[in-house]
Amino acid sequence: NAGVTQTPKFRVLKTGQSMTLLCAQDMNHEYMYWYRQDPGMGLRLIHYSVGEGTTAKGEVPDGYNVSRLKKQNFLLGLESAAPSQTSVYFCASSPLGRVDGQPQHFGDGTRLSIL
Amino acid sequence: AQTVTQSQPEMSVQEAETVTLSCTYDTSESDYYLFWYKQPPSRQMILVIRQEAYKQQNATENRFSVNFQKAAKSFSLKISDSQLGDAAMYFCAFLTQGGSEKLVFGKGTKLTVNP
């Protein structure tokens, strides 16, 4: 019963490098989300997807791209990493329709450091 | 746009005593959901309690209860009989409707439990 799995859990990058964070969910959820968490800022929505093949911008989308080619996967890309993108990244998913319990299921986060 | 405000960056409580964490929000919606999440040092986002706005009765989950004041747009969390394991960051969150079901988070309150 994996839920939401994020890969990798930790990563250190140099400024200008690129990388992709992978989020996979096995609950057949329609919605998926990427957040970043910075000290004193709570979680802020980067991008989200309401279904396979769709993506939309959240509160802080600049510098990131996303893709949802398969329903179970949601990828977050950094094309040219900057120190300001040092953060903890969370992926979440939720089912379509009325909220019956947990609104979103979260992964365990990815700690990303940009030097 | 919805906003969530947690005015207490840090709180402390003695073990076995009661503490209340504050949360206010701003929205023009009439039907929505509110949540409290707990984030221990492990970084997991753990749902503590949820409240549907159309329900006047305050939600309760064991030692956790809320004081939901819809007119005042206030949603405080009361933790009774505090335990050492309650020490964590606590986030208040508002769930937007309209097809995307996005969570808007407050900046969090760090709770310390003193033995």
GROMACS .gro file of N, CA and C in nm, chain A residues 9-10 31 33 35 37 40-45 48 50 57-58 88 90 94-111, chain B residues 6 33-35 37 39 41-50 52 54-55 89 91 93 95-108:
model
  216
    9LYS      N    1   1.471   1.124  -0.256
    9LYS     CA    2   1.440   1.185  -0.126
    9LYS      C    3   1.531   1.301  -0.096
   10PHE      N    4   1.653   1.297  -0.147
   10PHE     CA    5   1.750   1.405  -0.126
   10PHE      C    6   1.827   1.426  -0.256
   31TYR      N    7  -0.638   1.397  -0.941
   31TYR     CA    8  -0.565   1.521  -0.918
   31TYR      C    9  -0.427   1.493  -0.859
   33TYR      N   10  -0.052   1.721  -0.737
   33TYR     CA   11  -0.003   1.854  -0.701
   33TYR      C   12   0.145   1.850  -0.667
   35TYR      N   13   0.408   2.094  -0.439
   35TYR     CA   14   0.424   2.206  -0.347
   35TYR      C   15   0.573   2.221  -0.316
   37GLN      N   16   0.804   2.376   0.020
   37GLN     CA   17   0.795   2.421   0.159
   37GLN      C   18   0.924   2.488   0.197
   40GLY      N   19   0.912   2.912   0.740
   40GLY     CA   20   0.826   3.026   0.766
   40GLY      C   21   0.724   3.058   0.658
   41MET      N   22   0.715   2.970   0.557
   41MET     CA   23   0.626   3.001   0.444
   41MET      C   24   0.515   2.899   0.427
   42GLY      N   25   0.514   2.792   0.501
   42GLY     CA   26   0.414   2.690   0.478
   42GLY      C   27   0.437   2.622   0.344
   43LEU      N   28   0.334   2.556   0.294
   43LEU     CA   29   0.342   2.490   0.164
   43LEU      C   30   0.278   2.580   0.059
   44ARG      N   31   0.347   2.595  -0.052
   44ARG     CA   32   0.294   2.676  -0.161
   44ARG      C   33   0.285   2.592  -0.288
   45LEU      N   34   0.174   2.607  -0.357
   45LEU     CA   35   0.147   2.526  -0.475
   45LEU      C   36   0.226   2.575  -0.595
   48TYR      N   37  -0.023   2.201  -1.069
   48TYR     CA   38  -0.111   2.090  -1.039
   48TYR      C   39  -0.169   2.034  -1.168
   50VAL      N   40  -0.528   1.818  -1.313
   50VAL     CA   41  -0.662   1.766  -1.283
   50VAL      C   42  -0.692   1.639  -1.362
   57LYS      N   43  -0.089   2.611  -1.365
   57LYS     CA   44   0.000   2.682  -1.275
   57LYS      C   45  -0.064   2.704  -1.140
   58GLY      N   46   0.021   2.696  -1.040
   58GLY     CA   47  -0.023   2.728  -0.905
   58GLY      C   48   0.025   2.865  -0.864
   88VAL      N   49   1.213   2.209   0.025
   88VAL     CA   50   1.158   2.074   0.035
   88VAL      C   51   1.034   2.068  -0.053
   90PHE      N   52   0.702   1.870  -0.200
   90PHE     CA   53   0.603   1.768  -0.169
   90PHE      C   54   0.511   1.747  -0.289
   94SER      N   55  -0.519   1.354  -0.502
   94SER     CA   56  -0.653   1.344  -0.444
   94SER      C   57  -0.749   1.288  -0.548
   95PRO      N   58  -0.856   1.225  -0.501
   95PRO     CA   59  -0.952   1.168  -0.596
   95PRO      C   60  -1.046   1.273  -0.652
   96LEU      N   61  -1.110   1.240  -0.762
   96LEU     CA   62  -1.209   1.328  -0.822
   96LEU      C   63  -1.335   1.328  -0.738
   97GLY      N   64  -1.396   1.445  -0.722
   97GLY     CA   65  -1.525   1.447  -0.656
   97GLY      C   66  -1.520   1.492  -0.512
   98ARG      N   67  -1.626   1.460  -0.441
   98ARG     CA   68  -1.646   1.511  -0.305
   98ARG      C   69  -1.539   1.460  -0.210
   99VAL      N   70  -1.501   1.549  -0.120
   99VAL     CA   71  -1.403   1.512  -0.019
   99VAL      C   72  -1.470   1.425   0.084
  100ASP      N   73  -1.420   1.305   0.104
  100ASP     CA   74  -1.479   1.216   0.203
  100ASP      C   75  -1.390   1.196   0.323
  101GLY      N   76  -1.270   1.234   0.316
  101GLY     CA   77  -1.180   1.212   0.430
  101GLY      C   78  -1.058   1.296   0.411
  102GLN      N   79  -0.948   1.232   0.390
  102GLN     CA   80  -0.825   1.305   0.368
  102GLN      C   81  -0.833   1.378   0.235
  103PRO      N   82  -0.814   1.510   0.236
  103PRO     CA   83  -0.831   1.585   0.111
  103PRO      C   84  -0.723   1.553   0.010
  104GLN      N   85  -0.602   1.540   0.057
  104GLN     CA   86  -0.490   1.507  -0.031
  104GLN      C   87  -0.397   1.412   0.043
  105HIS      N   88  -0.343   1.319  -0.033
  105HIS     CA   89  -0.245   1.226   0.022
  105HIS      C   90  -0.107   1.276  -0.018
  106PHE      N   91  -0.020   1.291   0.080
  106PHE     CA   92   0.111   1.350   0.056
  106PHE      C   93   0.220   1.244   0.049
  107GLY      N   94   0.320   1.273  -0.034
  107GLY     CA   95   0.444   1.196  -0.030
  107GLY      C   96   0.529   1.244   0.087
  108ASP      N   97   0.644   1.183   0.103
  108ASP     CA   98   0.730   1.213   0.217
  108ASP      C   99   0.825   1.329   0.191
  109GLY      N  100   0.821   1.387   0.072
  109GLY     CA  101   0.901   1.505   0.044
  109GLY      C  102   1.037   1.473  -0.015
  110THR      N  103   1.089   1.570  -0.089
  110THR     CA  104   1.224   1.565  -0.146
  110THR      C  105   1.297   1.689  -0.101
  111ARG      N  106   1.411   1.669  -0.034
  111ARG     CA  107   1.491   1.784   0.007
  111ARG      C  108   1.591   1.813  -0.104
  121GLN      N  109  -0.202   3.213   1.021
  121GLN     CA  110  -0.173   3.158   1.152
  121GLN      C  111  -0.084   3.260   1.222
  148TYR      N  112  -1.403   2.344   0.295
  148TYR     CA  113  -1.351   2.256   0.398
  148TYR      C  114  -1.228   2.320   0.460
  149LEU      N  115  -1.208   2.290   0.586
  149LEU     CA  116  -1.091   2.337   0.658
  149LEU      C  117  -1.023   2.218   0.724
  150PHE      N  118  -0.892   2.226   0.735
  150PHE     CA  119  -0.815   2.115   0.789
  150PHE      C  120  -0.702   2.165   0.879
  152TYR      N  121  -0.324   2.010   0.968
  152TYR     CA  122  -0.223   1.910   0.942
  152TYR      C  123  -0.113   1.921   1.045
  154GLN      N  124   0.292   1.823   1.108
  154GLN     CA  125   0.415   1.782   1.041
  154GLN      C  126   0.526   1.764   1.144
  156PRO      N  127   0.907   1.614   1.280
  156PRO     CA  128   1.039   1.626   1.217
  156PRO      C  129   1.061   1.528   1.102
  157SER      N  130   0.985   1.421   1.098
  157SER     CA  131   0.997   1.326   0.986
  157SER      C  132   0.949   1.384   0.854
  158ARG      N  133   0.887   1.499   0.857
  158ARG     CA  134   0.839   1.573   0.738
  158ARG      C  135   0.706   1.523   0.684
  159GLN      N  136   0.656   1.413   0.736
  159GLN     CA  137   0.526   1.366   0.687
  159GLN      C  138   0.417   1.468   0.715
  160MET      N  139   0.322   1.480   0.624
  160MET     CA  140   0.205   1.565   0.644
  160MET      C  141   0.092   1.474   0.691
  161ILE      N  142   0.050   1.492   0.814
  161ILE     CA  143  -0.049   1.402   0.876
  161ILE      C  144  -0.176   1.482   0.903
  162LEU      N  145  -0.287   1.434   0.849
  162LEU     CA  146  -0.414   1.502   0.872
  162LEU      C  147  -0.458   1.481   1.017
  163VAL      N  148  -0.487   1.590   1.086
  163VAL     CA  149  -0.529   1.583   1.226
  163VAL      C  150  -0.681   1.586   1.236
  164ILE      N  151  -0.742   1.682   1.166
  164ILE     CA  152  -0.886   1.699   1.180
  164ILE      C  153  -0.939   1.779   1.063
  165ARG      N  154  -1.066   1.758   1.029
  165ARG     CA  155  -1.128   1.830   0.917
  165ARG      C  156  -1.263   1.884   0.960
  167GLU      N  157  -1.626   2.055   0.776
  167GLU     CA  158  -1.703   2.103   0.662
  167GLU      C  159  -1.771   2.233   0.703
  169TYR      N  160  -2.041   2.370   0.610
  169TYR     CA  161  -2.186   2.369   0.624
  169TYR      C  162  -2.231   2.304   0.756
  170LYS      N  163  -2.138   2.242   0.827
  170LYS     CA  164  -2.171   2.181   0.955
  170LYS      C  165  -2.143   2.279   1.067
  204MET      N  166   0.514   2.088   1.376
  204MET     CA  167   0.457   2.204   1.309
  204MET      C  168   0.312   2.171   1.278
  206PHE      N  169  -0.020   2.301   1.060
  206PHE     CA  170  -0.065   2.386   0.950
  206PHE      C  171  -0.216   2.383   0.939
  208ALA      N  172  -0.529   2.465   0.687
  208ALA     CA  173  -0.542   2.465   0.542
  208ALA      C  174  -0.688   2.477   0.502
  210LEU      N  175  -0.955   2.428   0.172
  210LEU     CA  176  -0.969   2.356   0.046
  210LEU      C  177  -1.060   2.434  -0.047
  211THR      N  178  -1.005   2.479  -0.161
  211THR     CA  179  -1.085   2.549  -0.259
  211THR      C  180  -1.166   2.448  -0.340
  212GLN      N  181  -1.275   2.492  -0.392
  212GLN     CA  182  -1.359   2.407  -0.473
  212GLN      C  183  -1.347   2.449  -0.620
  213GLY      N  184  -1.438   2.413  -0.699
  213GLY     CA  185  -1.439   2.461  -0.836
  213GLY      C  186  -1.361   2.375  -0.932
  214GLY      N  187  -1.340   2.248  -0.898
  214GLY     CA  188  -1.283   2.157  -0.997
  214GLY      C  189  -1.139   2.119  -0.973
  215SER      N  190  -1.063   2.200  -0.903
  215SER     CA  191  -0.923   2.165  -0.884
  215SER      C  192  -0.893   2.119  -0.742
  216GLU      N  193  -0.976   2.158  -0.648
  216GLU     CA  194  -0.961   2.121  -0.508
  216GLU      C  195  -0.819   2.147  -0.457
  217LYS      N  196  -0.781   2.271  -0.463
  217LYS     CA  197  -0.649   2.309  -0.417
  217LYS      C  198  -0.651   2.343  -0.269
  218LEU      N  199  -0.544   2.304  -0.200
  218LEU     CA  200  -0.526   2.339  -0.060
  218LEU      C  201  -0.445   2.467  -0.049
  219VAL      N  202  -0.492   2.560   0.034
  219VAL     CA  203  -0.417   2.681   0.065
  219VAL      C  204  -0.376   2.670   0.211
  220PHE      N  205  -0.246   2.680   0.237
  220PHE     CA  206  -0.192   2.658   0.370
  220PHE      C  207  -0.158   2.789   0.440
  221GLY      N  208  -0.170   2.787   0.572
  221GLY     CA  209  -0.111   2.891   0.653
  221GLY      C  210   0.039   2.866   0.667
  222LYS      N  211   0.108   2.959   0.734
  222LYS     CA  212   0.253   2.947   0.745
  222LYS      C  213   0.297   2.854   0.855
  223GLY      N  214   0.206   2.810   0.937
  223GLY     CA  215   0.238   2.710   1.038
  223GLY      C  216   0.266   2.766   1.175
   0.00000   0.00000   0.00000
